[in-house]
mmCIF file of C-alpha atoms in Angstrom:
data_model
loop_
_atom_site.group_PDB
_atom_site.id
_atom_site.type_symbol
_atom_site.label_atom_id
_atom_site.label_comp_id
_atom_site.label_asym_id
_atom_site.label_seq_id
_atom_site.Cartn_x
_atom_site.Cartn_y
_atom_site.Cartn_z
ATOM 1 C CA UNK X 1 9.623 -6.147 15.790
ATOM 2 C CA UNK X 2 6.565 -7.497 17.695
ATOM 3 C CA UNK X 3 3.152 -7.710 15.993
ATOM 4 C CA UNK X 4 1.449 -5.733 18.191
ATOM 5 C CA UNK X 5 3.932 -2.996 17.254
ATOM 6 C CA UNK X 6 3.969 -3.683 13.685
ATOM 7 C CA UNK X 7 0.309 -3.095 13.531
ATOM 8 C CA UNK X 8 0.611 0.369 15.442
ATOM 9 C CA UNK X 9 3.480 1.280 13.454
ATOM 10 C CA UNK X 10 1.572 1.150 10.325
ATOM 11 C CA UNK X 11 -1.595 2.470 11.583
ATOM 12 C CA UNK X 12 -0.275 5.786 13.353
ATOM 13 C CA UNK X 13 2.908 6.045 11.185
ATOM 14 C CA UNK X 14 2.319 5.209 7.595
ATOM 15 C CA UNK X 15 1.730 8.147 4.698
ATOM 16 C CA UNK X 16 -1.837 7.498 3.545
ATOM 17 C CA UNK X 17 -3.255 8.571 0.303
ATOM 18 C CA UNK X 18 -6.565 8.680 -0.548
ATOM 19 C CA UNK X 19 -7.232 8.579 -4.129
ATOM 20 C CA UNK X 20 -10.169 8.980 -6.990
ATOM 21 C CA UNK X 21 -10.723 7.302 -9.921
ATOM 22 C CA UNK X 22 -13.462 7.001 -12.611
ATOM 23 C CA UNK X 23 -16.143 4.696 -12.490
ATOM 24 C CA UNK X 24 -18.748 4.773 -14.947
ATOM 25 C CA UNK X 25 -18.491 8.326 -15.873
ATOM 26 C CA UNK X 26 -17.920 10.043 -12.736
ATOM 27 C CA UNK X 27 -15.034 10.510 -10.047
ATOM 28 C CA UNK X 28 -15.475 8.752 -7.028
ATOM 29 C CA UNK X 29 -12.994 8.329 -3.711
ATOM 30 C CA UNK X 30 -11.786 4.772 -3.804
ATOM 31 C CA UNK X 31 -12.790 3.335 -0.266
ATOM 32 C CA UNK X 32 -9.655 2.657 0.965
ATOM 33 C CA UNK X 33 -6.442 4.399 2.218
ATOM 34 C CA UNK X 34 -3.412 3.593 0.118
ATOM 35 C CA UNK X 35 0.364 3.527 0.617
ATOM 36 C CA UNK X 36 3.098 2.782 -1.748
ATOM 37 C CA UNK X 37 6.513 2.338 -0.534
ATOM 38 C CA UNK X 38 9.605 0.751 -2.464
ATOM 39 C CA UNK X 39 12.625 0.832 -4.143
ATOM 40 C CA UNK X 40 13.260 4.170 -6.278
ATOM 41 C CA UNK X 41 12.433 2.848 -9.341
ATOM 42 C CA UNK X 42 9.126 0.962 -8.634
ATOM 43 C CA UNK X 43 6.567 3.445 -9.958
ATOM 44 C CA UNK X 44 3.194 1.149 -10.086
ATOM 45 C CA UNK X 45 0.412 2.273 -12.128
ATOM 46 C CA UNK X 46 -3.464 1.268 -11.676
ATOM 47 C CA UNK X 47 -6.792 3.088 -12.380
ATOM 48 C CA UNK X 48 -4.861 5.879 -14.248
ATOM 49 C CA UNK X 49 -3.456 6.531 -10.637
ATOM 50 C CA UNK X 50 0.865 6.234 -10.842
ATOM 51 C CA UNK X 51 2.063 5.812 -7.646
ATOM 52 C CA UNK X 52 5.676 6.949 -7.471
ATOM 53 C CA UNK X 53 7.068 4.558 -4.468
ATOM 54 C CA UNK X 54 7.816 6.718 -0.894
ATOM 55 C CA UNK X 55 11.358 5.483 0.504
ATOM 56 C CA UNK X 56 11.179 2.536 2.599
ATOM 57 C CA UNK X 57 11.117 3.319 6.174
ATOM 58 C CA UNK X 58 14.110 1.363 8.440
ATOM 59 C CA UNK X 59 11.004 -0.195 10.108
ATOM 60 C CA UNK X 60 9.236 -1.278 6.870
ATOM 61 C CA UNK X 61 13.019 -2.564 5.509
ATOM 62 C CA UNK X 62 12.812 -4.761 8.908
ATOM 63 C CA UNK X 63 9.428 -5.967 8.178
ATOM 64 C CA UNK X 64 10.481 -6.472 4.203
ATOM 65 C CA UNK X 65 13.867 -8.381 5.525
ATOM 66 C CA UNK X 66 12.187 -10.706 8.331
ATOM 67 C CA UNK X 67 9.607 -11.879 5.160
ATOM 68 C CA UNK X 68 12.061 -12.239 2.587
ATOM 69 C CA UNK X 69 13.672 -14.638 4.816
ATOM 70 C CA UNK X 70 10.767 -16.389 5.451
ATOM 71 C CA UNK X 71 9.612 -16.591 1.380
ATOM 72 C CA UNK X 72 12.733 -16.732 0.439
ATOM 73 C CA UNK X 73 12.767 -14.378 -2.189
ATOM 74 C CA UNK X 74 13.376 -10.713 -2.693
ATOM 75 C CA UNK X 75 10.778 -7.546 -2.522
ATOM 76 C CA UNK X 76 10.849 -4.386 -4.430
ATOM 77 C CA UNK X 77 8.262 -2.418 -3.032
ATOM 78 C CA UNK X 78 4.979 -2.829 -0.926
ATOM 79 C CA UNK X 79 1.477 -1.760 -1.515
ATOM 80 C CA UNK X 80 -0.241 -1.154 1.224
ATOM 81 C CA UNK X 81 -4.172 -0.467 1.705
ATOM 82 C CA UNK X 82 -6.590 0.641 4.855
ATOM 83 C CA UNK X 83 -10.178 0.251 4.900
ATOM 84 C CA UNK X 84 -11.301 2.561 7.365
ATOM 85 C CA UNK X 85 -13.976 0.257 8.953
ATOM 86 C CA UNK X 86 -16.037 -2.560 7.666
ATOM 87 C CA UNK X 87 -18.080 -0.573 5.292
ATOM 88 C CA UNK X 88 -15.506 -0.011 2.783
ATOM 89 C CA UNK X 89 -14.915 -2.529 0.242
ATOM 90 C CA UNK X 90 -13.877 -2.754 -3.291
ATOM 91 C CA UNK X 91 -16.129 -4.801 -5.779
ATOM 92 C CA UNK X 92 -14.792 -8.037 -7.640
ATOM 93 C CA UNK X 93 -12.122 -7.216 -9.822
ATOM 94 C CA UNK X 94 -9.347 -8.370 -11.364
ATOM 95 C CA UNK X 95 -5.772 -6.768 -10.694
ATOM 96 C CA UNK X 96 -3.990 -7.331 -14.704
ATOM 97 C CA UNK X 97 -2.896 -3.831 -15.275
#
């Protein structure tokens, strides 16, 4: 899988959320697109949002396979996010849930 592919891939054929949460009070759209993809089991839970994982695609299992190698360890699941230009961004914060 070429990078220039893998990037397209993703962009054009990924499921895309985009979630809410509550900040200080209120409901507000968090500025980014999300995607969680994994194993069956992998439910991930932040900002009172549970993500139940999507299957893994064959092309994200060929991405997951070819990084594996190169870590050398093993992946359960993948979270991806999509900022839809450069005026979304997320404020410092610390990812401990």
């Amino acid at each position: 899988m070429k990078g220039g592919y893998i990037l397209e891939y993703l962009r054009l054929e990924i499921e895309r959320k985009h979630e809410t949460s509550w900040m200080f009070g209120k409901e507000v759209l968090i500025p980014r697109f999300t995607s969680w993809y994994g194993d069956e089991n992998m439910h991930y839970k932040y900002s009172g949002i549970n993500n139940i994982p999507l299957p893994w695609t064959d092309e994200l299992n060929e991405l997951k396979a070819k990084v594996e190698q190169q870590a050398y360890t093993t992946f359960n699941s993948i979270l991806l996010n999509q900022c839809r230009d450069g005026n979304d961004s997320v404020g410092w914060h610390v990812d401990n849930e």
